[in-house]
Amino acid sequence: MTLTQTRPGPVRNTAERLSSVSSGNALELRGVTKLFGALAAISDVTLTVRPGERRAVLGSNGAGKTTLFNCVTGDFLPTSGTIRLFGEDVTSFPAHERIRRGLRRTYQISLLFGGLTVADNVYLACRGVSRGRFSLLRPRINDVLVARATELIEAVHLTPARDTLVANLSYGQQRQLEIALALAGAPRFILFDEPAAGLSPTERAELVSILTGLPAHIGFIIIEHDMDVALRVAESVTMLHNGRVFKEGTPEEIENDAEVQELYLGNGHG
Amino acid sequence: MTYAIRTTTTAQPTLLEKVPPLSWALALLLLVMPLFASNFVLFQIFGWTFILGMIGLSLMFLAGYGGMVSLIQMTVGGLAGYMVAILGTSGVPTISLGWPWWLYIPVAILIAAVFGTLVGALAVRTEGIYTIMITLAIASAFFYFTRQNYGLFNGYTGFNRVVPPDLFGLDWRQATPFYYLTLTCAALSYFAVVYVARSPFGLALQGVRDNPRRMGALGFSVTAHRILAYTFSSVIAAVGGILLVWQNAQVSPGTAGIPQVIDILVIAVVGGIRRPIGPFIGALIYVLLRVYSPDVLLAFGLSGERFKLLIGLGFLVIVFFSPDGVLGLWEKYKARREKQADPLRGGRP
């Protein structure tokens, strides 16, 4: 595993600009800064992820991990910097336009549709990235998306709860449903925000198997405090500290880095 | 995988099994009502109930499925009624264009739907109380505009003799034809809302209600869904408004005045805003109070004009005991009976 470039300088000439467009990176952040008033939640973050790469983002609370995700999905617009998704500049795109280009995310605190059933939630996720979002006609019984939703529900082991209202699901089941929603359609790149938080050891093992079992072309970034999960599913690691990229490297390099251990692993984690 | 899907689909109950017997009985009762009910009951009580229920239903669709409380519904209906008077025939031939019915009805609905959509486009940028405020402001503006504009809306007097076309040689303002006309329109709107609620658009709208941010993160344009919800509900409100104008045979600024605008909200909330049948129940209660409360008040030696007092008290009582309206009371009662029948509450599927 090679280290990815941490800080490429500003793009200087046309040739370099063209190469950055055609580089085929899944995700490319250049100098992304997000200010909340005077507070820089993330400042000058530059990050490149190749298609199919699995990256873990570590950092203590308040390091800016979730803000980074919110900027990438378009929940917030960054104060400055550019975000490229599969070579396309999506910095000013609304969230739904980015999602339609193959980006997906899960939320740290489950954001689900409590008044709808599990099947409806997953069906909506499938419909959101395909045509017919405004259709007034009910899906037919042999609708492809209904079948796809059934498959996804099975993939995250929620088949028995198919017709349960999501508000009545257990916490662990809601986390599983979060993942099903992120896998809907044809995801090319997924952002997982602490998917293991609050899960039991068995559920964690299940999560690891779901994550490692993803098709090779789907890359992802995972924010995870549980180092067992994070370092087992990721092939590269970015450490954030106070809103800046602090270190990048392979899981082994990060695990054995003295500064990282002092900063992060030293405080009883891992 | 495909096998699993098949098994679930064959397990779908048929229409006869899905609809409870009580609903069949109610449908039958409504169909044979003209056999025994008086003309007054058919025209004044049920005709009016179905009309107000439809306009309330258009609000229920926005509020119950979309989480948007709009006070523009009565105004949309009023505008459709005005358009019928202006484009069709009325007692003011200097303004009315005298178009044929097959042209003025669709155009009136279209104009009302465009108006509702424009209001929606403004209102969806706000949330909660601000949606109520902005739609109320537009409704008031419409009221004062129609009252002061004589060129198009004929000002304070409005239009009289606005009647339905003589189709099939029937006078549709006779009690029985009018009853069936309003029943048919109300039933069609009701089933349209029930059907659309489970369509991709309806499901997405409920998703927007529960969690707009997540809907964006699933690839849906939240704003577009909210605006189109206004369009859909405007069509229902427009049909209701046209029927209302035909029933009264006139349209004037008071058709969509501020009290009427607020009455629609009361009707939807009293009936129950979570289910499409709610506004019809609310409308029936409202109409019964409107029609009979003067008699009740006079019997107690009070002035008959104070019927609004009874409506207001009824509203307070229902909202106090159940924020979900009459339907909420019914569901509470059902839940309690089930609890009593099954103390463990575990064995139920």
Coordinates of C-alpha atoms in Angstrom, one line a residue:
Chain A
M1 CA 0.0 0.0 0.0
T2 CA 1.5 3.3 -1.1
L3 CA 0.9 6.5 0.8
T4 CA -1.3 8.8 -1.1
Q5 CA -0.1 12.3 -1.7
T6 CA -1.0 14.5 1.2
R7 CA -0.5 18.0 -0.1
P8 CA -0.1 18.5 -3.8
G9 CA 0.6 22.2 -4.5
P10 CA -1.9 24.4 -6.2
V11 CA -2.7 23.4 -9.8
R12 CA -0.2 25.4 -11.8
N13 CA -0.8 24.8 -15.5
T14 CA -3.4 23.4 -18.0
A15 CA -1.6 20.1 -18.3
E16 CA -1.7 19.5 -14.6
R17 CA -5.3 20.6 -14.4
L18 CA -6.3 18.2 -17.2
S19 CA -4.5 15.4 -15.5
S20 CA -6.4 16.1 -12.3
V21 CA -9.7 15.8 -14.2
S22 CA -8.7 12.7 -16.0
S23 CA -6.9 11.1 -13.1
G24 CA -10.0 9.0 -12.4
N25 CA -9.8 9.5 -8.6
A26 CA -13.0 8.6 -6.9
L27 CA -12.8 11.6 -4.5
E28 CA -10.5 14.5 -4.5
L29 CA -10.6 17.3 -2.0
R30 CA -8.4 20.3 -2.4
G31 CA -7.9 22.9 0.4
V32 CA -11.4 22.3 1.7
T33 CA -12.2 24.6 4.6
K34 CA -15.5 24.9 6.6
L35 CA -16.0 27.7 9.0
F36 CA -18.8 27.9 11.5
G37 CA -18.5 31.6 12.5
A38 CA -14.9 31.9 13.6
L39 CA -14.5 28.2 14.2
A40 CA -12.7 26.3 11.5
A41 CA -14.3 22.8 11.8
I42 CA -12.0 21.6 9.0
S43 CA -9.3 23.8 7.5
D44 CA -7.4 23.2 4.3
V45 CA -8.1 19.5 4.0
T46 CA -6.6 17.9 0.9
L47 CA -7.4 14.3 0.3
T48 CA -7.4 11.9 -2.6
V49 CA -9.1 8.5 -2.7
R50 CA -8.8 6.2 -5.7
P51 CA -11.8 4.2 -7.0
G52 CA -12.3 1.1 -4.9
E53 CA -10.0 2.3 -2.2
R54 CA -11.1 1.8 1.4
R55 CA -10.0 4.5 3.7
A56 CA -10.5 5.0 7.4
V57 CA -10.7 8.5 8.8
L58 CA -9.6 8.7 12.5
G59 CA -9.5 11.5 14.9
S60 CA -10.7 12.5 18.3
N61 CA -14.1 14.1 18.9
G62 CA -14.3 17.5 17.3
A63 CA -11.5 16.6 14.8
G64 CA -13.8 17.5 12.0
K65 CA -14.6 14.0 10.6
T66 CA -18.3 14.4 10.3
T67 CA -18.0 17.9 9.0
L68 CA -15.7 16.5 6.3
F69 CA -18.5 14.0 5.4
N70 CA -21.1 16.8 5.4
C71 CA -19.0 18.8 2.9
V72 CA -18.5 15.8 0.6
T73 CA -22.2 14.9 0.5
G74 CA -23.3 18.5 0.2
D75 CA -25.2 18.8 3.4
F76 CA -23.0 21.9 3.9
L77 CA -21.2 23.8 1.3
P78 CA -17.5 24.3 2.1
T79 CA -16.4 27.8 2.9
S80 CA -13.5 27.4 0.4
G81 CA -11.8 24.6 -1.6
T82 CA -13.0 22.3 -4.3
I83 CA -14.5 18.8 -4.2
R84 CA -14.3 16.5 -7.2
L85 CA -16.2 13.3 -7.5
F86 CA -15.0 10.9 -10.2
G87 CA -13.2 13.8 -11.8
E88 CA -16.2 16.1 -11.8
D89 CA -16.3 19.3 -9.8
V90 CA -19.3 19.0 -7.5
T91 CA -18.4 21.7 -5.0
S92 CA -21.6 23.7 -5.5
F93 CA -23.9 20.7 -6.3
P94 CA -26.9 20.0 -4.0
A95 CA -26.8 16.7 -2.1
H96 CA -29.2 14.9 -4.4
E97 CA -27.1 15.6 -7.5
R98 CA -24.0 14.1 -5.8
I99 CA -26.0 11.0 -4.7
R100 CA -27.2 10.5 -8.3
R101 CA -23.6 10.4 -9.4
G102 CA -22.9 7.3 -7.2
L103 CA -22.0 8.8 -3.8
R104 CA -23.7 7.4 -0.7
R105 CA -23.5 7.9 3.0
T106 CA -24.7 6.6 6.3
Y107 CA -25.3 8.9 9.3
Q108 CA -23.7 8.7 12.7
I109 CA -27.1 9.2 14.3
S110 CA -29.6 7.2 12.2
L111 CA -31.6 9.5 9.9
L112 CA -34.4 7.2 8.8
F113 CA -38.1 7.5 8.0
G114 CA -39.7 6.5 11.2
G115 CA -43.3 6.6 9.9
L116 CA -42.6 4.2 7.0
T117 CA -41.8 0.4 7.1
V118 CA -38.4 -1.1 6.5
A119 CA -39.5 -2.1 3.0
D120 CA -40.6 1.4 2.1
N121 CA -37.4 2.9 3.4
V122 CA -35.3 0.7 1.2
Y123 CA -37.6 1.1 -1.7
L124 CA -37.3 4.9 -1.4
A125 CA -33.5 4.6 -1.4
C126 CA -33.6 2.5 -4.6
R127 CA -36.1 4.9 -6.2
G128 CA -34.1 8.0 -5.2
V129 CA -31.2 7.1 -7.6
S130 CA -33.4 5.9 -10.5
R131 CA -36.0 7.4 -12.8
G132 CA -39.7 7.8 -11.8
R133 CA -39.1 9.6 -8.6
F134 CA -42.3 11.6 -9.2
S135 CA -44.4 8.7 -10.5
L136 CA -48.0 8.7 -9.3
L137 CA -48.4 5.1 -10.2
R138 CA -47.8 2.4 -7.6
P139 CA -44.9 0.0 -8.3
R140 CA -46.1 -3.2 -10.0
I141 CA -45.7 -6.5 -8.1
N142 CA -42.8 -7.5 -10.4
D143 CA -41.1 -4.0 -10.2
V144 CA -37.3 -4.4 -10.4
L145 CA -36.8 -1.9 -7.6
V146 CA -39.1 -3.8 -5.3
A147 CA -37.1 -7.0 -6.0
R148 CA -33.8 -5.0 -5.4
A149 CA -35.2 -3.7 -2.1
T150 CA -36.0 -7.2 -1.0
E151 CA -32.5 -8.3 -1.8
L152 CA -31.0 -5.4 0.1
I153 CA -33.1 -6.1 3.2
E154 CA -31.9 -9.7 3.1
A155 CA -28.3 -8.6 2.7
V156 CA -28.5 -6.7 5.9
H157 CA -30.4 -9.5 7.7
L158 CA -33.6 -7.5 8.2
T159 CA -36.0 -9.8 6.3
P160 CA -38.1 -10.7 9.4
A161 CA -38.6 -6.9 10.1
R162 CA -39.6 -6.1 6.5
D163 CA -43.0 -4.7 7.3
T164 CA -42.2 -3.2 10.7
L165 CA -42.4 0.6 11.1
V166 CA -38.8 1.9 11.4
A167 CA -39.7 3.8 14.6
N168 CA -40.3 0.4 16.2
L169 CA -36.9 -1.1 15.2
S170 CA -34.1 -1.8 17.7
Y171 CA -31.1 0.5 17.6
G172 CA -28.9 -2.3 16.0
Q173 CA -31.5 -2.9 13.4
Q174 CA -31.7 0.8 12.5
R175 CA -27.9 0.8 12.0
Q176 CA -28.3 -2.2 9.7
L177 CA -31.0 -0.4 7.8
E178 CA -28.7 2.7 7.4
I179 CA -26.3 0.5 5.6
A180 CA -29.0 -1.0 3.3
L181 CA -30.0 2.6 2.3
A182 CA -26.4 3.4 1.4
L183 CA -26.1 0.3 -0.8
A184 CA -29.2 1.1 -2.8
G185 CA -28.8 1.8 -6.6
A186 CA -25.4 1.5 -8.0
P187 CA -23.1 3.0 -5.3
R188 CA -19.6 3.9 -6.5
F189 CA -18.3 5.5 -3.3
I190 CA -19.7 5.3 0.2
L191 CA -19.1 7.4 3.3
F192 CA -19.7 5.4 6.5
D193 CA -20.1 7.6 9.6
E194 CA -19.4 5.4 12.7
P195 CA -21.4 2.4 11.5
A196 CA -20.3 0.3 14.5
A197 CA -21.3 2.8 17.2
G198 CA -23.6 1.2 19.7
L199 CA -23.4 -2.3 18.1
S200 CA -22.9 -5.5 20.1
P201 CA -19.7 -7.6 19.4
T202 CA -21.7 -10.0 17.3
E203 CA -23.3 -7.2 15.3
R204 CA -19.8 -5.7 14.8
A205 CA -18.5 -8.9 13.3
E206 CA -21.6 -8.9 11.0
L207 CA -20.8 -5.3 10.0
V208 CA -17.2 -6.2 9.2
S209 CA -18.3 -9.1 7.0
I210 CA -20.8 -6.8 5.2
L211 CA -18.0 -4.1 4.7
T212 CA -15.3 -6.5 3.5
G213 CA -17.9 -8.3 1.3
L214 CA -18.6 -5.2 -0.7
P215 CA -17.8 -5.5 -4.5
A216 CA -14.2 -4.4 -5.2
H217 CA -15.1 -1.5 -7.3
I218 CA -17.0 0.2 -4.4
G219 CA -14.6 2.4 -2.5
F220 CA -15.5 3.9 0.9
I221 CA -14.4 6.1 3.7
I222 CA -15.2 5.0 7.2
I223 CA -15.2 7.0 10.3
E224 CA -14.8 4.6 13.2
H225 CA -13.6 4.8 16.8
D226 CA -13.4 1.0 17.1
M227 CA -9.9 0.4 15.8
D228 CA -10.7 -3.4 15.4
V229 CA -13.3 -2.5 12.9
A230 CA -11.5 0.4 11.2
L231 CA -8.2 -1.2 10.7
R232 CA -9.6 -4.5 9.5
V233 CA -11.7 -3.0 6.7
A234 CA -9.4 -0.2 5.6
E235 CA -6.3 -0.3 3.5
S236 CA -5.3 3.3 4.2
V237 CA -5.8 5.7 7.0
T238 CA -6.1 9.5 7.3
M239 CA -5.7 11.0 10.8
L240 CA -7.5 14.3 11.4
H241 CA -6.6 16.5 14.2
N242 CA -8.1 19.9 15.0
G243 CA -9.7 20.0 11.5
R244 CA -6.4 19.3 9.7
V245 CA -4.9 16.3 8.0
F246 CA -2.4 15.1 10.6
K247 CA -1.1 11.8 9.1
E248 CA -1.8 9.5 6.2
G249 CA -0.5 6.0 5.8
T250 CA -1.3 2.3 6.0
P251 CA -3.0 0.9 9.0
E252 CA 0.3 -0.6 10.2
E253 CA 2.1 2.7 9.8
I254 CA -0.6 4.6 11.7
E255 CA -0.9 2.0 14.4
N256 CA 2.9 2.1 15.0
D257 CA 3.3 5.9 14.7
A258 CA 4.5 7.3 17.9
E259 CA 2.7 10.7 17.5
V260 CA -0.5 9.0 16.6
Q261 CA -0.3 6.7 19.6
E262 CA 0.3 9.6 21.9
L263 CA -2.6 11.6 20.4
Y264 CA -5.2 8.9 19.8
L265 CA -4.4 5.4 20.8
G266 CA -2.7 6.4 24.1
N267 CA -6.0 7.6 25.7
G268 CA -7.3 4.1 26.4
H269 CA -8.6 3.5 22.9
G270 CA -7.9 0.5 20.7
Chain B
M1 CA -34.5 -14.6 -4.5
T2 CA -37.2 -14.4 -7.1
Y3 CA -38.9 -17.3 -5.4
A4 CA -39.0 -15.4 -2.2
I5 CA -40.7 -12.4 -3.9
R6 CA -43.3 -14.6 -5.5
T7 CA -44.3 -16.1 -2.2
T8 CA -44.8 -12.7 -0.6
T9 CA -46.9 -11.5 -3.6
T10 CA -49.2 -14.4 -3.6
A11 CA -49.8 -13.8 0.1
Q12 CA -51.3 -10.4 -0.8
P13 CA -55.0 -10.4 0.3
T14 CA -57.6 -9.7 -2.3
L15 CA -59.6 -6.4 -2.3
L16 CA -62.5 -8.1 -0.6
E17 CA -60.4 -9.3 2.3
K18 CA -58.4 -6.1 2.6
V19 CA -61.4 -3.7 3.0
P20 CA -63.1 -4.1 6.4
P21 CA -66.8 -5.0 6.4
L22 CA -67.6 -1.6 8.1
S23 CA -66.3 0.2 5.0
W24 CA -68.4 -1.9 2.7
A25 CA -71.4 -1.1 4.8
L26 CA -70.6 2.6 4.7
A27 CA -70.1 2.6 1.0
L28 CA -73.5 0.8 0.5
L29 CA -75.2 3.2 2.8
L30 CA -73.9 6.2 0.9
L31 CA -75.0 4.7 -2.4
V32 CA -78.6 4.1 -1.4
M33 CA -78.9 7.3 0.8
P34 CA -81.2 9.1 -1.7
L35 CA -83.8 6.3 -1.2
F36 CA -84.7 7.5 2.3
A37 CA -82.9 10.8 3.0
S38 CA -84.7 14.1 2.4
N39 CA -83.6 16.6 -0.2
F40 CA -82.3 18.9 2.4
V41 CA -80.1 16.2 4.0
L42 CA -78.8 15.2 0.5
F43 CA -78.0 18.6 -0.8
Q44 CA -77.3 20.7 2.3
I45 CA -75.7 18.2 4.7
F46 CA -74.0 15.6 2.5
G47 CA -73.3 17.7 -0.5
W48 CA -71.6 20.3 1.6
T49 CA -69.8 17.6 3.7
F50 CA -68.3 16.0 0.6
I51 CA -67.2 19.4 -0.8
L52 CA -65.6 20.7 2.4
G53 CA -64.2 17.2 2.9
M54 CA -62.4 17.4 -0.4
I55 CA -60.9 20.8 0.3
G56 CA -59.9 19.4 3.7
L57 CA -58.5 16.3 2.1
S58 CA -56.2 18.5 -0.1
L59 CA -54.9 20.0 3.2
M60 CA -54.6 16.6 4.7
F61 CA -52.5 15.4 1.8
L62 CA -50.1 18.4 2.3
A63 CA -50.0 18.3 6.1
G64 CA -50.4 14.5 6.8
Y65 CA -48.0 13.2 4.1
G66 CA -45.9 16.3 3.5
G67 CA -45.7 17.9 6.9
M68 CA -46.8 21.3 5.4
V69 CA -49.7 23.1 7.0
S70 CA -51.1 25.3 4.2
L71 CA -54.0 27.8 4.6
I72 CA -54.2 28.4 0.8
Q73 CA -56.5 25.4 0.0
M74 CA -59.8 27.3 0.3
T75 CA -58.3 30.1 -1.8
V76 CA -57.3 27.7 -4.5
G77 CA -60.8 26.3 -4.5
G78 CA -62.3 29.8 -4.6
L79 CA -60.1 30.8 -7.5
A80 CA -61.3 27.7 -9.4
G81 CA -64.9 28.7 -8.7
Y82 CA -64.2 32.3 -9.9
M83 CA -62.6 30.9 -13.1
V84 CA -65.7 28.8 -13.7
A85 CA -67.9 32.0 -13.3
I86 CA -65.6 34.1 -15.5
L87 CA -64.9 31.6 -18.3
G88 CA -68.3 30.0 -18.3
T89 CA -71.7 31.6 -17.8
S90 CA -73.0 33.6 -14.8
G91 CA -75.5 36.4 -14.0
V92 CA -72.8 38.9 -15.0
P93 CA -72.7 38.5 -18.8
T94 CA -70.4 41.6 -19.3
I95 CA -67.5 39.6 -17.7
S96 CA -68.4 36.0 -18.3
L97 CA -67.0 34.6 -21.5
G98 CA -69.5 31.8 -22.0
W99 CA -67.1 29.0 -22.9
P100 CA -68.5 25.5 -23.2
W101 CA -68.2 23.3 -20.0
W102 CA -65.7 20.9 -21.5
L103 CA -63.3 23.8 -21.9
Y104 CA -63.9 26.0 -18.8
I105 CA -63.8 23.2 -16.2
P106 CA -60.3 21.9 -17.2
V107 CA -59.0 25.4 -17.7
A108 CA -60.4 26.5 -14.3
I109 CA -58.7 23.5 -12.6
L110 CA -55.5 24.2 -14.5
I111 CA -55.4 27.9 -13.5
A112 CA -56.1 27.0 -9.9
A113 CA -53.3 24.3 -10.0
V114 CA -50.8 26.8 -11.4
F115 CA -51.7 29.3 -8.7
G116 CA -51.4 26.6 -6.0
T117 CA -48.0 25.5 -7.4
L118 CA -46.7 29.1 -7.3
V119 CA -47.9 29.6 -3.8
G120 CA -46.2 26.3 -2.9
A121 CA -43.0 27.4 -4.6
L122 CA -42.9 30.3 -2.2
A123 CA -44.2 28.5 0.9
V124 CA -41.9 25.4 0.8
R125 CA -38.9 27.6 1.5
T126 CA -40.3 28.1 5.0
E127 CA -41.1 25.6 7.8
G128 CA -43.8 25.2 10.4
I129 CA -45.5 28.3 11.6
Y130 CA -44.0 30.4 8.8
T131 CA -45.7 28.2 6.1
I132 CA -49.0 28.9 7.9
M133 CA -48.2 32.6 7.9
I134 CA -47.1 33.0 4.3
T135 CA -50.1 31.0 3.0
L136 CA -52.5 32.9 5.2
A137 CA -51.0 36.2 4.0
I138 CA -51.5 35.1 0.3
A139 CA -55.1 34.0 1.2
S140 CA -55.9 37.4 2.7
A141 CA -54.3 39.2 -0.2
F142 CA -56.6 37.2 -2.6
F143 CA -59.7 38.0 -0.5
Y144 CA -59.0 41.8 -0.5
F145 CA -58.0 41.7 -4.2
T146 CA -61.2 40.0 -5.3
R147 CA -63.2 42.5 -3.2
Q148 CA -61.6 45.5 -4.8
N149 CA -61.1 44.2 -8.4
Y150 CA -64.2 44.9 -10.5
G151 CA -62.8 44.3 -13.9
L152 CA -62.3 40.6 -13.5
F153 CA -63.7 39.5 -10.2
N154 CA -66.6 41.9 -10.0
G155 CA -65.6 43.1 -6.6
Y156 CA -67.8 42.9 -3.6
T157 CA -70.8 41.3 -5.3
G158 CA -68.9 38.6 -7.2
F159 CA -70.9 36.4 -9.6
N160 CA -74.4 34.9 -9.1
R161 CA -76.2 32.3 -11.2
V162 CA -73.1 30.1 -11.5
V163 CA -74.7 26.7 -12.1
P164 CA -73.5 23.4 -13.4
P165 CA -74.0 22.6 -17.1
D166 CA -77.2 20.7 -18.1
L167 CA -75.5 17.5 -18.9
F168 CA -77.6 14.4 -19.9
G169 CA -80.7 16.6 -19.6
L170 CA -80.3 16.7 -15.8
D171 CA -80.4 19.7 -13.5
W172 CA -77.4 18.9 -11.4
R173 CA -78.5 21.3 -8.7
Q174 CA -81.4 19.0 -7.9
A175 CA -80.7 17.2 -4.6
T176 CA -80.2 13.6 -5.9
P177 CA -78.0 14.4 -8.9
F178 CA -76.0 16.9 -6.9
Y179 CA -75.6 14.3 -4.1
Y180 CA -74.2 11.7 -6.6
L181 CA -72.0 14.3 -8.3
T182 CA -70.4 15.4 -5.0
L183 CA -70.2 11.8 -3.8
T184 CA -68.4 10.7 -7.0
C185 CA -65.9 13.6 -6.9
A186 CA -65.2 13.0 -3.2
A187 CA -64.8 9.3 -3.6
L188 CA -62.5 9.8 -6.6
S189 CA -60.3 12.3 -4.7
Y190 CA -60.3 10.0 -1.6
F191 CA -59.1 7.0 -3.6
A192 CA -56.7 9.1 -5.6
V193 CA -55.0 10.2 -2.3
V194 CA -55.0 6.7 -0.9
Y195 CA -53.5 5.4 -4.1
V196 CA -50.9 8.1 -4.5
A197 CA -49.8 7.7 -0.9
R198 CA -48.2 4.4 -1.8
S199 CA -46.8 5.5 -5.1
P200 CA -43.1 6.6 -5.4
F201 CA -44.2 10.2 -5.2
G202 CA -46.4 9.7 -2.2
L203 CA -43.7 7.6 -0.4
A204 CA -41.1 10.2 -1.2
L205 CA -43.3 12.9 0.2
Q206 CA -43.7 11.0 3.5
G207 CA -39.9 10.6 3.5
V208 CA -39.6 14.4 3.1
R209 CA -41.9 14.8 6.0
D210 CA -40.0 12.5 8.3
N211 CA -36.5 13.5 7.2
P212 CA -35.8 16.0 4.5
R213 CA -32.0 15.9 4.9
R214 CA -31.9 12.2 4.4
M215 CA -34.1 12.4 1.4
G216 CA -31.5 14.7 -0.2
A217 CA -28.9 12.1 0.7
L218 CA -30.9 9.4 -1.1
G219 CA -31.0 11.4 -4.4
F220 CA -34.4 13.1 -4.0
S221 CA -34.9 16.8 -4.7
V222 CA -36.8 17.8 -1.5
T223 CA -38.0 21.2 -2.9
A224 CA -39.3 19.7 -6.1
H225 CA -41.3 17.1 -4.2
R226 CA -42.8 19.7 -1.8
I227 CA -43.8 22.0 -4.7
L228 CA -45.4 19.1 -6.7
A229 CA -47.4 18.1 -3.5
Y230 CA -49.0 21.6 -3.7
T231 CA -49.9 21.0 -7.4
F232 CA -51.5 17.7 -6.6
S233 CA -53.5 19.0 -3.7
S234 CA -54.5 22.1 -5.6
V235 CA -56.3 19.9 -8.2
I236 CA -58.4 18.3 -5.5
A237 CA -59.1 21.7 -3.9
A238 CA -60.0 23.2 -7.3
V239 CA -62.6 20.5 -7.9
G240 CA -64.0 21.0 -4.4
G241 CA -64.1 24.8 -5.0
I242 CA -66.0 24.4 -8.3
L243 CA -68.6 22.2 -6.6
L244 CA -69.0 24.6 -3.8
V245 CA -69.7 27.5 -6.2
W246 CA -72.2 25.3 -8.0
Q247 CA -73.9 24.4 -4.8
N248 CA -74.3 28.1 -3.7
A249 CA -74.9 29.1 -7.3
Q250 CA -72.7 32.1 -6.6
V251 CA -69.1 33.1 -5.9
S252 CA -67.9 36.2 -4.1
P253 CA -64.9 37.3 -2.0
G254 CA -66.6 35.7 1.0
T255 CA -66.3 32.2 -0.6
A256 CA -62.6 32.2 0.3
G257 CA -62.7 34.8 3.1
I258 CA -60.4 34.4 6.1
P259 CA -63.0 32.6 8.3
Q260 CA -63.6 30.1 5.4
V261 CA -59.8 29.6 5.0
I262 CA -59.5 28.8 8.7
D263 CA -62.5 26.6 8.8
I264 CA -60.7 24.2 6.4
L265 CA -57.9 23.9 8.9
V266 CA -60.4 23.3 11.7
I267 CA -62.2 20.6 9.6
A268 CA -59.0 18.7 8.8
V269 CA -57.7 18.9 12.4
V270 CA -61.0 17.9 14.0
G271 CA -61.4 14.9 11.7
G272 CA -57.8 13.8 11.9
I273 CA -55.0 14.9 9.7
R274 CA -53.1 11.6 9.5
R275 CA -55.6 9.7 7.4
P276 CA -57.5 10.6 4.2
I277 CA -60.9 9.8 5.8
G278 CA -60.3 12.3 8.6
P279 CA -61.3 15.5 6.7
F280 CA -64.6 14.0 5.7
I281 CA -65.4 13.1 9.3
G282 CA -64.4 16.7 10.3
A283 CA -66.5 18.1 7.5
L284 CA -69.6 16.2 8.6
I285 CA -69.2 17.4 12.2
Y286 CA -68.6 20.9 11.0
V287 CA -71.7 20.9 8.7
L288 CA -73.9 19.3 11.3
L289 CA -72.8 22.0 13.8
R290 CA -73.3 24.8 11.3
V291 CA -76.7 23.6 10.3
Y292 CA -78.2 22.5 13.6
S293 CA -76.5 24.6 16.2
P294 CA -78.8 27.6 15.8
D295 CA -81.8 25.3 16.6
V296 CA -79.9 23.9 19.7
L297 CA -79.0 27.4 20.8
L298 CA -82.5 28.7 20.4
A299 CA -83.8 25.8 22.4
F300 CA -81.6 26.9 25.3
G301 CA -82.9 30.5 24.9
L302 CA -79.6 31.8 23.3
S303 CA -79.2 33.7 20.1
G304 CA -79.0 31.4 17.1
E305 CA -76.2 33.5 15.6
R306 CA -73.8 32.2 18.2
F307 CA -73.3 28.9 16.3
K308 CA -69.5 29.7 16.0
L309 CA -69.3 29.4 19.7
L310 CA -70.4 25.8 19.6
I311 CA -68.0 25.0 16.7
G312 CA -65.2 26.6 18.6
L313 CA -66.0 24.7 21.8
G314 CA -66.2 21.5 19.8
F315 CA -62.8 22.2 18.3
L316 CA -61.3 22.9 21.7
V317 CA -62.7 19.7 23.3
I318 CA -61.6 17.4 20.4
V319 CA -58.1 18.9 20.2
F320 CA -57.8 18.8 24.0
F321 CA -58.6 15.1 24.2
S322 CA -56.9 14.0 21.0
P323 CA -54.4 16.0 18.9
D324 CA -55.1 13.5 16.1
G325 CA -58.8 14.5 16.0
V326 CA -61.8 12.2 16.0
L327 CA -59.8 9.5 14.2
G328 CA -57.3 9.6 17.1
L329 CA -60.0 9.2 19.6
W330 CA -61.3 6.1 17.7
E331 CA -57.8 4.6 17.5
K332 CA -57.3 5.2 21.2
Y333 CA -60.6 3.4 21.9
K334 CA -59.6 0.5 19.7
A335 CA -56.2 0.2 21.3
R336 CA -57.8 0.1 24.8
R337 CA -60.2 -2.6 23.7
E338 CA -57.4 -4.7 22.2
K339 CA -55.5 -4.3 25.4
Q340 CA -58.4 -5.5 27.5
A341 CA -58.9 -8.5 25.3
D342 CA -55.3 -9.5 25.4
P343 CA -53.6 -8.6 28.7
L344 CA -50.2 -10.0 27.7
R345 CA -50.2 -8.1 24.4
G346 CA -47.6 -10.5 23.1
G347 CA -49.5 -12.9 20.9
R348 CA -50.8 -10.5 18.4
P349 CA -49.2 -10.6 14.9

